[in-house]
Amino acid sequence: MATGSVDSAHREARPRAVNTDHPLPDPVAEPVPAPERLRFSGSGTEYFRIWIVNLALVIVTLGIYSAWAKVRRLQYFYRNTQLASSGFDYHGKPTAILKGRIIAFVLVGGANLAFNYSPVIGFLVFIPLGAVLPWLLVRSFKFRMQNTSWRGLRFGFRGTVAGSYKAFLLWPLLSVLTLGVLIPATYREFKAYQHGNSTFGHAPFSFAGTAKEFYKIFGKTFLFFLLGPVLVIALFLAAVGVAGTRGSFRLDPLVAVALGLAIFAFYASVIASGPYLASQLQNHVWNSTRLERHRFESQVRFRTLLWIVVSNFVLTVLTVGLYRPFAVVRAARYRIESMTFIPSEPLDRFVGQRAREVDAVGEELGEFLDIDIAL
Amino acid sequence: MNGHVEVSCDYFDGRTTVRQRATLTVLEGRVVVQAQDFRREEPLSAVRVSERMGKAARIVSFADGAFCEVHDHEALQQLLDATGFREPLVARMQTRWSLALGAVACCALAVVLGYLYALPWLAALAAEHVPASAVESMSAQTLELLDRHLLDPTELPQEVRDRLSKRFAAMTPPEDAKVAHRIEFRAAPRVGPNAFALPSGTIVVTDALVELAASDEEVMAVLCHELGHVQEKHGIRQVLQSSVVGLFLTWYLGDLSSLIAAVPAAILDARYSRDHERAADAYAARMLRFNAMSPALLASMLEKLEKSRRDERRDQPGSPSPKDYLSTHPATDERMRALRSQ
């Protein structure tokens, strides 16, 4: 790996004229560069200080500073993420984010209040909010991508509004109507829309993941982690019920202990299902993503991720939350460093143009409604 | 005088991903980038430098989108010092442990003060502005739910109910204000002797409580306590306070688990609830004295309630007695002492 980076760095040191009409490079004359592993140089002790200072300033300014805090947080993570020894960067303007946050706060807060006041009025407010959500998500992706750069070149998003309505309204509605049977297909539509419409400079990303693969991943998660424990508990409760009709109504201690263990096993497998699904999805999504002819490889291991999630959880609880920034850095490092970029030609061939400003309303609303919009 | 620090960097033009090895220096107030086959000069004021963020490269950027990525932090710092550059305040705070620890203390203090004083105060303010129709529909829904699952129609004779209701209606609340209320009787074998107030002013009394009371006066004392909850809008305040506590914990514990957030939330809410019980006791004591009755009536009622609860617990071995800090009510002894001393 190390020799690969040095090698490619030498080649890139010589700038050359970029000609987009150039014929495809001759593979013999120009060797394919070595794969580049993503690196993360952040540390828990550094991020702790950023996090706690942000938190204090957010409290002192009654939340207004949160927009600046978000920019600093993202810049810390982006700049510490390196590909071929160049960092990513985040360019979002705090004022744009603050504006977005205020609008999102008013919209979501208003809808919530209305809902508490009267469910009818609440629905009347929520329905249009749900209807404009796909449109806001397009803007959200645009904002996030156009404000992300690597080697000075901006990412971009060119998804259409119609595509967004299909991916974020039509498919979720269908998957609700089919009682969740379409969830894996819906997830594929999300990712196909998100990854398939992203760009880096002028270069387009593409997504080739198939619904079949997603059905396998979701199906395995369901079988291993949810169905089994549910059946065990159901059988157990049935047995207790049968015993209860014969003997005394009160549970005897042995039954109580066994029930406790069954419930523990249930929670343990539900907790394990999260990292399992996350690891499988990240691997499959990135292994199916291309940037022009360049590929990605993601190798998140379930067991490692489970250990990180569980130990982070325990330490965060034991430290009353103070471990949280360390936990975030640990998880980010593992997930980032599990990724490798496999170039098909040298990395200095990308070309772009200056980015236009986009406002942040969509992204902030997405954050409020807890929608994951990370690339 | 400041031209001798040379910082190696990667130069990018902002339009391509071509990386050029270059050096960065400052000569006579101008920033100079020198690469193998080009040179760029800009006045200091046209160049921006990013905050220091751990080991991440720092970015020295130009107005046209071109920039230098600097990995050699020490050399850049020397160059910056020589130009008299000063890091912004927040950036300095983020790199100093003493300030970071100060921020921890500041956050902890803000959370504690917010929990103890700001939130109860704000909730009391906000409770005044919750529309009556919302309070009404919320309470009606709660009662409906309780009726369906926990409460049965009363078995008390009509004349007992009428006598108690009339007697309470004849009592005057302290501090002139009339408090709208309605008394509902219910049989509740699974609840035992108890009474509770809904935010709308509906006070639910269980048959067992009436039977437990030695006299009508003792029932009145409990009703005074419940009227205290209604008058001071404890129901709405509790809802507001616990939703803020819940929101804060969910946000702070974040992706942990709603399950783990529920436990501290219950402990934190219990404190508010104990404060409200004390306030309702104080209100009941004022109202009883105002009507020439003794606050000790409530104390003796509390004693009986406590005893009946203890007896019930004895029938169910194994259920632990809750510690005071977990309990939603202050210790009965403490409340009785407070009432009897009034």
XYZ file of C-alpha atoms in Angstrom:
717
model
C 0.000 0.000 0.000
C 2.709 2.440 1.041
C 4.769 1.887 -2.107
C 1.623 2.388 -4.173
C 1.012 5.844 -2.734
C 4.572 6.990 -3.252
C 4.524 5.709 -6.779
C 1.348 7.519 -7.754
C 2.485 10.677 -6.004
C 5.559 10.792 -8.219
C 3.550 10.424 -11.345
C 1.112 13.123 -10.346
C 3.884 15.525 -9.545
C 4.250 16.227 -13.274
C 1.242 18.291 -14.336
C 0.052 17.799 -17.854
C -2.465 19.440 -20.114
C -5.883 17.914 -19.747
C -7.676 17.182 -22.966
C -11.119 15.649 -22.650
C -11.117 14.620 -26.334
C -8.026 12.576 -25.786
C -8.368 8.923 -26.908
C -8.406 6.315 -24.132
C -4.903 5.860 -22.751
C -2.928 2.939 -24.049
C -2.740 0.417 -21.175
C 0.768 -0.642 -22.146
C 2.211 2.849 -22.288
C 0.541 3.919 -19.057
C 0.369 1.414 -16.192
C -2.809 1.419 -14.093
C -2.201 3.162 -10.757
C -2.268 1.118 -7.560
C -5.421 0.995 -5.405
C -5.657 3.791 -2.859
C -6.942 3.023 0.604
C -8.883 5.832 2.299
C -7.154 7.114 5.427
C -8.579 8.823 8.475
C -6.225 10.868 10.630
C -8.707 12.169 13.207
C -8.297 11.298 16.879
C -10.693 11.078 19.794
C -8.750 13.525 21.966
C -8.782 16.165 19.203
C -12.423 15.698 18.355
C -13.361 15.702 22.045
C -12.123 19.275 22.361
C -13.913 20.392 19.207
C -17.110 18.681 20.349
C -17.138 20.053 23.884
C -16.261 23.614 22.842
C -19.028 23.421 20.225
C -21.478 22.118 22.812
C -20.662 24.891 25.270
C -20.987 27.587 22.599
C -24.287 26.122 21.376
C -25.642 26.293 24.930
C -24.328 29.810 25.551
C -25.794 31.127 22.255
C -29.097 29.278 22.767
C -28.538 27.113 19.712
C -27.529 29.762 17.176
C -23.922 28.572 17.150
C -25.052 25.094 16.087
C -24.647 26.047 12.407
C -21.002 27.017 12.965
C -20.547 23.907 15.083
C -21.819 21.763 12.235
C -19.348 23.312 9.771
C -16.448 22.764 12.171
C -17.527 19.183 12.838
C -17.843 18.310 9.164
C -14.581 20.077 8.291
C -12.806 18.076 10.956
C -14.067 14.784 9.557
C -13.696 15.703 5.870
C -10.207 17.184 6.130
C -8.994 14.238 8.158
C -10.243 11.825 5.497
C -7.573 11.360 2.890
C -7.422 9.733 -0.506
C -3.983 9.493 -2.110
C -2.653 11.810 0.628
C -5.044 14.638 -0.268
C -7.856 15.500 2.109
C -11.518 16.089 1.397
C -13.009 19.433 2.391
C -16.362 20.880 3.367
C -17.364 24.353 2.204
C -20.896 24.843 3.597
C -21.506 28.411 4.830
C -22.689 28.585 8.456
C -25.143 31.379 7.595
C -26.783 29.231 4.895
C -27.022 26.357 7.362
C -28.456 28.624 10.062
C -31.147 29.880 7.671
C -31.969 26.282 6.759
C -32.098 25.289 10.408
C -34.483 28.088 11.328
C -36.838 27.186 8.479
C -36.644 23.482 9.335
C -37.232 24.234 13.023
C -40.312 26.324 12.266
C -41.721 23.754 9.826
C -41.137 20.661 11.946
C -41.916 22.396 15.246
C -45.106 23.876 13.797
C -46.220 20.527 12.421
C -45.535 18.869 15.776
C -47.424 21.531 17.699
C -50.346 21.294 15.307
C -50.338 17.540 15.710
C -50.459 17.800 19.500
C -53.185 20.398 19.290
C -55.394 18.344 17.034
C -54.503 15.286 14.956
C -56.698 16.557 12.105
C -54.839 19.861 11.826
C -51.592 17.948 12.305
C -52.318 15.751 9.312
C -53.298 18.782 7.280
C -49.832 20.220 8.020
C -47.909 16.959 7.721
C -49.321 15.932 4.348
C -47.975 18.923 2.414
C -44.718 18.615 4.380
C -44.435 14.981 3.284
C -45.339 15.988 -0.258
C -42.525 18.556 -0.535
C -40.009 16.338 1.242
C -38.631 14.671 -1.925
C -38.105 18.092 -3.452
C -36.280 19.215 -0.315
C -34.142 16.068 -0.385
C -32.900 16.895 -3.891
C -31.802 20.285 -2.614
C -30.287 18.629 0.418
C -28.147 16.285 -1.676
C -27.151 19.198 -3.903
C -26.084 21.283 -0.923
C -24.106 18.502 0.686
C -22.382 17.390 -2.533
C -21.601 20.820 -3.965
C -19.988 21.762 -0.687
C -17.762 18.710 -0.657
C -14.458 18.712 -2.499
C -11.340 16.681 -3.046
C -8.215 18.327 -4.432
C -10.264 21.447 -4.962
C -12.810 19.808 -7.236
C -16.412 19.869 -6.105
C -18.754 16.927 -6.022
C -22.219 17.500 -7.400
C -25.683 16.060 -7.609
C -27.884 16.166 -10.692
C -30.862 14.028 -9.650
C -34.198 15.212 -10.993
C -37.163 16.157 -8.838
C -39.266 13.516 -10.609
C -36.685 10.859 -9.736
C -36.730 12.005 -6.129
C -40.527 11.672 -5.926
C -40.204 8.168 -7.280
C -37.441 7.142 -4.862
C -38.591 8.948 -1.730
C -42.380 8.982 -2.012
C -43.600 6.347 -4.450
C -41.340 3.504 -3.343
C -41.761 4.072 0.424
C -45.541 4.258 -0.057
C -45.492 1.006 -2.013
C -43.347 -0.658 0.636
C -45.769 0.433 3.368
C -48.706 -0.868 1.334
C -46.974 -4.215 0.844
C -46.199 -4.458 4.594
C -42.469 -4.020 4.117
C -41.939 -6.649 1.439
C -40.538 -3.945 -0.844
C -38.147 -2.416 1.733
C -34.984 -3.896 0.124
C -36.094 -2.770 -3.337
C -36.908 0.662 -1.932
C -33.483 0.884 -0.361
C -31.942 0.027 -3.730
C -33.963 2.824 -5.332
C -32.664 5.289 -2.690
C -29.068 4.350 -3.327
C -29.465 4.167 -7.104
C -30.929 7.673 -7.051
C -28.312 9.020 -4.649
C -25.177 7.362 -6.023
C -26.310 7.215 -9.640
C -26.819 10.971 -9.798
C -23.671 12.134 -8.031
C -20.765 13.647 -9.874
C -17.168 14.538 -9.160
C -16.109 17.454 -11.298
C -17.487 16.460 -14.703
C -17.162 12.754 -13.940
C -20.406 10.898 -13.152
C -20.863 8.241 -10.504
C -22.923 5.212 -11.422
C -24.642 2.551 -9.384
C -25.118 -1.054 -10.495
C -26.512 -2.670 -7.332
C -29.355 -5.098 -7.995
C -32.508 -5.555 -5.944
C -31.650 -9.265 -5.635
C -28.517 -8.501 -3.610
C -30.418 -6.174 -1.310
C -33.108 -8.807 -0.769
C -30.365 -11.238 0.252
C -28.879 -8.774 2.756
C -32.182 -7.732 4.318
C -33.436 -11.328 4.243
C -30.374 -12.653 6.068
C -30.618 -9.903 8.674
C -34.250 -10.779 9.227
C -33.642 -14.522 9.461
C -30.531 -14.432 11.652
C -31.368 -11.657 14.023
C -35.086 -11.076 14.211
C -37.093 -14.102 13.221
C -35.171 -16.624 15.355
C -35.388 -14.746 18.659
C -39.027 -13.821 18.044
C -39.893 -17.496 17.560
C -37.935 -18.512 20.678
C -39.751 -15.942 22.803
C -43.120 -16.834 21.325
C -42.535 -20.543 22.062
C -41.355 -19.689 25.543
C -44.367 -17.544 26.298
C -46.665 -20.225 24.935
C -45.012 -22.760 27.267
C -45.386 -20.419 30.248
C -48.981 -19.826 29.282
C -49.727 -23.538 29.186
C -47.982 -24.037 32.530
C -49.877 -21.042 33.935
C -53.287 -22.483 33.117
C -52.421 -25.599 35.118
C -50.568 -24.241 38.124
C -50.535 -20.970 40.000
C -50.857 -17.719 38.091
C -47.696 -16.276 39.587
C -44.376 -16.887 37.805
C -41.936 -18.959 39.799
C -38.339 -17.657 39.992
C -36.878 -20.235 37.611
C -39.344 -19.289 34.892
C -38.621 -15.622 35.548
C -34.870 -16.157 35.133
C -35.388 -18.127 31.936
C -37.698 -15.432 30.594
C -35.110 -12.800 31.498
C -32.467 -14.713 29.562
C -34.771 -15.085 26.573
C -35.467 -11.348 26.576
C -31.740 -10.660 26.897
C -31.032 -12.931 23.921
C -33.719 -11.100 22.001
C -32.198 -7.688 22.700
C -28.690 -8.953 21.986
C -29.686 -10.161 18.542
C -31.653 -7.000 17.811
C -28.581 -4.954 18.778
C -26.317 -7.162 16.643
C -28.634 -6.822 13.653
C -27.795 -3.091 13.332
C -24.042 -3.476 12.721
C -24.687 -6.548 10.556
C -27.036 -4.676 8.270
C -24.805 -1.583 8.255
C -21.681 -3.560 7.329
C -23.387 -5.546 4.567
C -25.082 -2.481 3.109
C -21.940 -0.330 3.078
C -19.977 -3.119 1.387
C -22.587 -3.860 -1.219
C -23.451 -0.231 -1.965
C -19.833 0.811 -2.486
C -18.798 -2.336 -4.320
C -21.602 -1.536 -6.779
C -20.622 2.112 -7.210
C -18.349 3.415 -9.959
C -16.861 6.795 -10.693
C -16.521 6.635 -14.471
C -14.406 3.494 -14.808
C -12.883 3.751 -11.355
C -14.175 1.348 -8.733
C -14.556 1.270 -4.986
C -14.076 -1.573 -2.607
C -15.539 -1.672 0.859
C -14.591 -4.389 3.334
C -16.391 -3.659 6.584
C -16.345 -6.757 8.782
C -19.448 -7.453 10.839
C -17.563 -8.715 13.887
C -15.236 -5.717 14.066
C -18.105 -3.287 13.625
C -20.174 -5.091 16.276
C -17.278 -4.859 18.742
C -16.880 -1.133 18.022
C -20.602 -0.450 18.400
C -21.001 -2.460 21.607
C -17.851 -1.181 23.331
C -18.682 2.402 22.275
C -22.107 1.954 23.784
C -20.810 0.622 27.100
C -18.104 3.292 27.416
C -20.507 6.086 26.499
C -22.944 4.971 29.188
C -20.173 4.583 31.795
C -18.798 8.082 31.102
C -22.225 9.773 31.091
C -21.806 10.555 27.405
C -18.301 12.066 27.557
C -16.929 9.167 25.512
C -19.237 10.025 22.646
C -16.750 12.011 20.514
C -14.223 9.183 20.896
C -16.914 6.714 19.881
C -17.822 8.722 16.794
C -14.158 8.943 15.725
C -13.609 5.220 16.254
C -16.614 4.225 14.190
C -15.766 6.752 11.465
C -12.161 5.581 11.272
C -13.158 1.957 10.848
C -15.811 2.617 8.252
C -13.625 5.037 6.273
C -10.478 2.931 6.368
C -12.447 -0.094 5.163
C -12.770 1.656 1.806
C -10.364 1.444 -1.099
C -10.488 3.441 -4.295
C -9.404 1.405 -7.311
C -8.441 3.810 -10.086
C -8.433 2.800 -13.728
C -6.223 5.740 -14.700
C -4.166 8.360 -12.845
C -6.047 10.474 -10.310
C -5.017 13.831 -11.807
C -7.349 13.521 -14.792
C -10.471 14.895 -13.170
C -11.724 18.266 -14.335
C -14.468 20.470 -12.937
C -15.812 23.976 -12.730
C -16.572 26.456 -9.993
C -19.524 25.489 -7.860
C -22.667 27.577 -7.543
C -24.172 28.379 -4.147
C -27.170 26.310 -3.078
C -29.158 27.018 0.053
C -29.306 24.598 2.940
C -33.033 24.321 3.705
C -33.355 20.801 2.368
C -30.357 19.438 4.160
C -31.342 20.895 7.505
C -34.888 19.593 7.233
C -33.508 16.190 6.395
C -31.380 16.313 9.518
C -34.377 17.292 11.627
C -36.424 14.419 10.325
C -33.523 12.069 10.889
C -32.927 11.150 7.284
C -29.479 9.820 6.566
C -28.125 11.732 3.628
C -24.463 10.815 3.878
C -22.853 9.726 0.619
C 12.722 39.785 7.712
C 10.075 37.111 7.273
C 10.996 35.696 3.919
C 13.159 32.802 4.972
C 10.612 30.244 6.072
C 9.760 28.020 3.148
C 6.880 25.613 3.568
C 6.511 22.664 1.233
C 2.969 22.122 0.030
C 0.747 20.632 -2.666
C -0.705 23.224 -5.031
C -4.073 22.666 -6.757
C -5.554 25.029 -9.323
C -9.182 24.439 -8.215
C -10.294 23.210 -11.672
C -8.378 19.947 -12.020
C -7.082 17.309 -9.621
C -3.527 17.811 -10.832
C -1.214 18.002 -7.838
C 1.928 20.119 -8.053
C 4.664 20.061 -5.461
C 5.406 23.639 -4.479
C 6.819 25.815 -1.727
C 4.970 28.548 0.072
C 6.615 31.602 1.526
C 5.994 35.253 2.330
C 8.171 37.940 0.745
C 7.636 41.615 1.568
C 4.009 41.191 2.496
C 3.217 39.000 -0.508
C 2.446 35.288 -0.509
C 4.619 33.448 -3.021
C 3.930 29.941 -4.324
C 6.839 28.537 -6.270
C 6.550 25.302 -8.256
C 8.891 23.758 -10.756
C 7.557 25.646 -13.742
C 5.346 28.395 -12.387
C 5.226 31.100 -9.743
C 2.255 32.794 -8.179
C 2.217 35.941 -6.042
C -0.702 37.400 -4.117
C -0.973 40.124 -1.482
C -1.370 38.690 2.050
C -4.867 40.125 2.319
C -6.084 38.074 -0.687
C -5.117 34.762 0.886
C -6.979 32.786 3.535
C -5.690 30.070 5.801
C -7.912 27.357 7.295
C -8.151 26.669 11.009
C -5.877 24.096 12.483
C -7.781 20.836 12.797
C -5.653 18.172 14.393
C -3.382 16.388 11.961
C -5.476 17.354 8.933
C -3.670 19.395 6.294
C -4.209 23.142 6.452
C -5.501 24.922 3.387
C -4.037 28.199 2.175
C -6.567 29.348 -0.405
C -6.770 32.027 -3.081
C -9.801 33.919 -4.313
C -10.008 31.993 -7.619
C -10.399 28.581 -5.923
C -6.739 27.565 -6.178
C -5.124 26.470 -2.911
C -2.129 24.926 -1.223
C -2.514 21.902 1.026
C 0.057 22.058 3.815
C 0.994 19.008 5.864
C 4.011 20.528 7.623
C 2.213 22.203 10.518
C 5.326 23.421 12.299
C 6.800 25.260 9.322
C 3.446 26.836 8.474
C 3.057 27.970 12.074
C 6.446 29.697 11.890
C 5.416 31.439 8.693
C 2.087 32.497 10.193
C 3.757 33.748 13.369
C 6.148 35.801 11.268
C 3.218 37.510 9.504
C 1.532 38.254 12.828
C -1.412 35.935 12.072
C -3.584 35.030 15.027
C -5.848 31.974 15.115
C -9.524 32.731 15.655
C -10.713 32.410 19.257
C -12.752 29.242 18.762
C -9.845 27.517 17.028
C -7.605 28.379 19.976
C -10.212 27.105 22.411
C -10.410 23.817 20.552
C -6.701 23.145 20.887
C -6.345 23.993 24.587
C -7.223 21.356 27.163
C -7.805 23.886 29.935
C -10.463 25.639 27.860
C -11.964 22.344 26.773
C -12.313 21.300 30.408
C -13.812 24.705 31.155
C -16.331 23.969 28.415
C -17.192 20.647 30.080
C -17.852 22.467 33.355
C -19.849 25.139 31.539
C -22.031 22.507 29.834
C -22.592 20.582 33.047
C -23.527 23.765 34.906
C -25.914 24.846 32.158
C -27.602 21.447 32.140
C -27.981 21.348 35.933
C -29.307 24.926 36.145
C -31.593 24.285 33.214
C -32.965 21.159 34.835
C -33.389 22.621 38.317
C -34.618 26.118 37.508
C -34.989 27.118 33.849
C -37.116 24.207 32.668
C -39.661 24.246 35.540
C -39.925 28.022 35.183
C -40.410 27.883 31.402
C -42.880 25.009 31.692
C -44.957 26.987 34.201
C -44.945 29.947 31.809
C -45.848 27.807 28.806
C -48.578 25.949 30.719
C -50.512 29.230 30.911
C -50.626 29.379 27.128
C -51.709 25.840 26.320
C -55.166 26.268 24.762
C -58.040 25.046 26.930
C -59.400 22.895 24.107
C -56.089 20.997 23.901
C -56.078 20.426 27.673
C -59.697 19.304 27.497
C -59.201 16.795 24.669
C -55.976 15.467 26.188
C -57.656 14.828 29.539
C -60.749 13.301 27.953
C -58.548 10.895 25.987
C -56.606 9.913 29.102
C -59.758 9.225 31.091
C -61.209 7.197 28.232
C -58.046 5.120 28.086
C -58.070 4.548 31.859
C -61.754 3.658 31.806
C -61.143 1.089 29.138
C -58.187 -0.626 30.796
C -57.957 0.138 34.489
C -61.115 1.649 35.921
C -64.615 0.271 36.399
C -67.880 2.118 37.140
C -68.185 3.133 40.782
C -70.046 0.950 43.242
C -70.491 3.688 45.829
C -74.117 4.598 46.604
C -75.359 7.711 44.816
C -76.021 9.545 48.089
C -72.422 9.081 49.274
C -71.117 10.481 46.013
C -73.506 13.422 46.088
C -72.678 14.165 49.717
C -68.915 14.221 49.045
C -69.231 16.291 45.854
C -71.514 18.823 47.517
C -69.290 19.082 50.567
C -66.228 19.766 48.415
C -68.110 22.276 46.254
C -68.930 24.200 49.430
C -65.262 24.582 50.300
C -63.459 27.749 49.222
C -60.074 27.500 47.589
C -57.417 29.767 49.107
C -56.195 32.815 47.168
C -59.716 33.724 45.987
C -59.363 31.976 42.582
C -62.134 29.500 41.821
C -60.742 26.378 40.185
C -62.963 24.612 37.678
C -63.161 20.947 38.576
C -65.351 17.866 38.421
C -65.205 14.820 40.674
C -65.462 11.339 39.152
C -65.788 8.182 41.246
C -64.494 4.877 39.935
C -64.047 1.347 41.229
C -60.447 0.265 40.612
C -59.599 -3.078 42.185
C -56.173 -3.099 40.550
C -55.288 0.417 41.690
C -56.420 0.328 45.310
C -57.115 3.487 47.303
C -55.983 6.436 45.210
C -56.967 9.727 43.648
C -55.554 11.649 40.739
C -56.216 14.856 38.892
C -56.324 15.327 35.128
C -55.163 18.668 33.693
C -58.728 19.641 32.743
C -59.762 19.619 36.427
C -61.328 16.181 36.487
C -60.429 14.550 39.806
C -60.788 10.784 39.844
C -61.352 9.183 43.282
C -61.370 5.420 43.711
C -64.053 3.721 45.778
C -61.341 2.158 47.929
C -60.069 5.602 48.948
C -63.502 6.652 50.149
C -63.801 3.402 52.076
C -60.336 3.839 53.579
C -61.091 7.354 54.867
C -62.278 7.544 58.465
C -64.419 10.581 57.735
C -65.625 12.807 54.891
C -63.100 15.404 56.061
C -60.238 13.083 55.164
C -61.645 12.654 51.644
C -61.876 16.450 51.456
C -58.197 16.694 52.410
C -57.220 14.407 49.506
C -59.467 16.379 47.150
C -57.749 19.599 48.286
C -54.389 18.019 47.410
C -55.663 17.050 43.952
C -57.177 20.490 43.441
C -53.696 21.846 44.151
C -52.402 19.863 41.162
C -55.190 21.298 39.006
C -54.741 24.888 40.198
C -50.992 24.848 39.608
C -51.360 23.032 36.269
C -48.986 20.289 37.368
C -50.276 17.880 34.730
C -49.431 20.103 31.774
C -46.174 21.219 33.345
C -45.142 17.627 33.913
C -45.912 16.751 30.278
C -43.897 19.732 29.024
C -40.975 19.124 31.361
C -40.697 15.444 30.678
C -40.916 15.914 26.925
C -38.022 18.378 27.056
C -36.034 16.012 29.295
C -36.831 13.163 26.900
C -35.822 15.186 23.842
C -32.569 16.250 25.479
C -31.658 12.718 26.499
C -32.506 11.272 23.101
C -30.352 13.925 21.487
C -27.485 13.568 23.968
C -27.419 9.798 24.062
C -28.089 9.959 20.358
C -27.823 6.730 18.504
C -27.429 4.735 21.707
C -30.905 3.485 22.333
C -34.265 4.825 23.374
C -34.314 2.085 25.971
C -31.230 3.378 27.733
C -32.576 6.944 27.560
C -35.810 5.893 29.276
C -34.151 5.062 32.605
C -32.447 8.426 33.300
C -35.561 10.143 31.942
C -37.704 8.352 34.533
C -35.292 9.312 37.344
C -35.164 12.944 36.238
C -38.951 13.196 35.841
C -39.464 11.709 39.294
C -37.816 14.723 40.873
C -40.230 17.128 39.155
C -43.074 14.930 40.215
C -41.945 14.998 43.881
C -41.710 18.796 43.727
C -45.284 18.896 42.448
C -46.494 16.602 45.238
C -44.950 18.908 47.829
C -46.540 21.933 46.176
C -49.940 20.197 46.105
C -49.554 19.277 49.802
C -48.828 22.910 50.612
C -51.866 24.012 48.614
C -54.061 21.452 50.400
C -52.787 22.676 53.785
C -53.640 26.278 52.887
C -57.072 25.320 51.592
C -57.883 23.192 54.641
C -56.917 25.961 57.053
C -58.813 28.487 54.934
C -61.904 26.334 55.519
C -61.195 25.914 59.216
C -59.968 22.354 58.873
C -56.686 20.826 59.946
C -53.869 19.961 57.509
C -53.313 16.951 59.751
C -56.345 15.372 58.010
C -54.262 14.947 54.862
C -51.366 13.636 56.920
C -53.511 10.937 58.492
C -54.902 10.035 55.077
C -51.363 9.721 53.705
C -50.478 7.476 56.618
C -53.398 5.189 55.858
C -52.576 5.103 52.137
C -48.977 4.234 52.928
C -50.074 1.479 55.308
C -52.477 -0.041 52.791
C -49.749 0.021 50.156
C -47.348 -1.690 52.571
C -49.925 -4.379 53.358
C -50.423 -4.986 49.693
C -46.698 -5.248 49.171
C -46.474 -7.823 51.938
C -48.873 -9.956 49.924
C -46.516 -9.789 46.982
C -43.105 -10.828 48.237
C -40.205 -9.994 46.014
C -41.344 -6.608 44.764
C -38.666 -4.227 46.003
C -39.542 -1.027 47.825
C -38.568 1.931 45.682
C -35.840 4.186 46.936
C -36.775 7.763 47.547
C -34.870 9.209 44.596
C -36.650 6.868 42.221
C -40.065 7.464 43.692
C -42.506 9.880 42.130
C -43.750 10.873 45.589
C -41.635 12.230 48.440
C -41.317 9.883 51.408
C -44.630 9.842 53.236
C -42.959 10.484 56.614
C -41.467 13.685 55.314
C -44.817 14.838 53.901
C -46.703 13.984 57.110
C -44.198 15.881 59.209
C -44.519 18.901 56.915
C -48.327 18.807 57.081
C -48.563 18.295 60.818
C -46.191 21.154 61.513
C -48.450 23.607 59.621
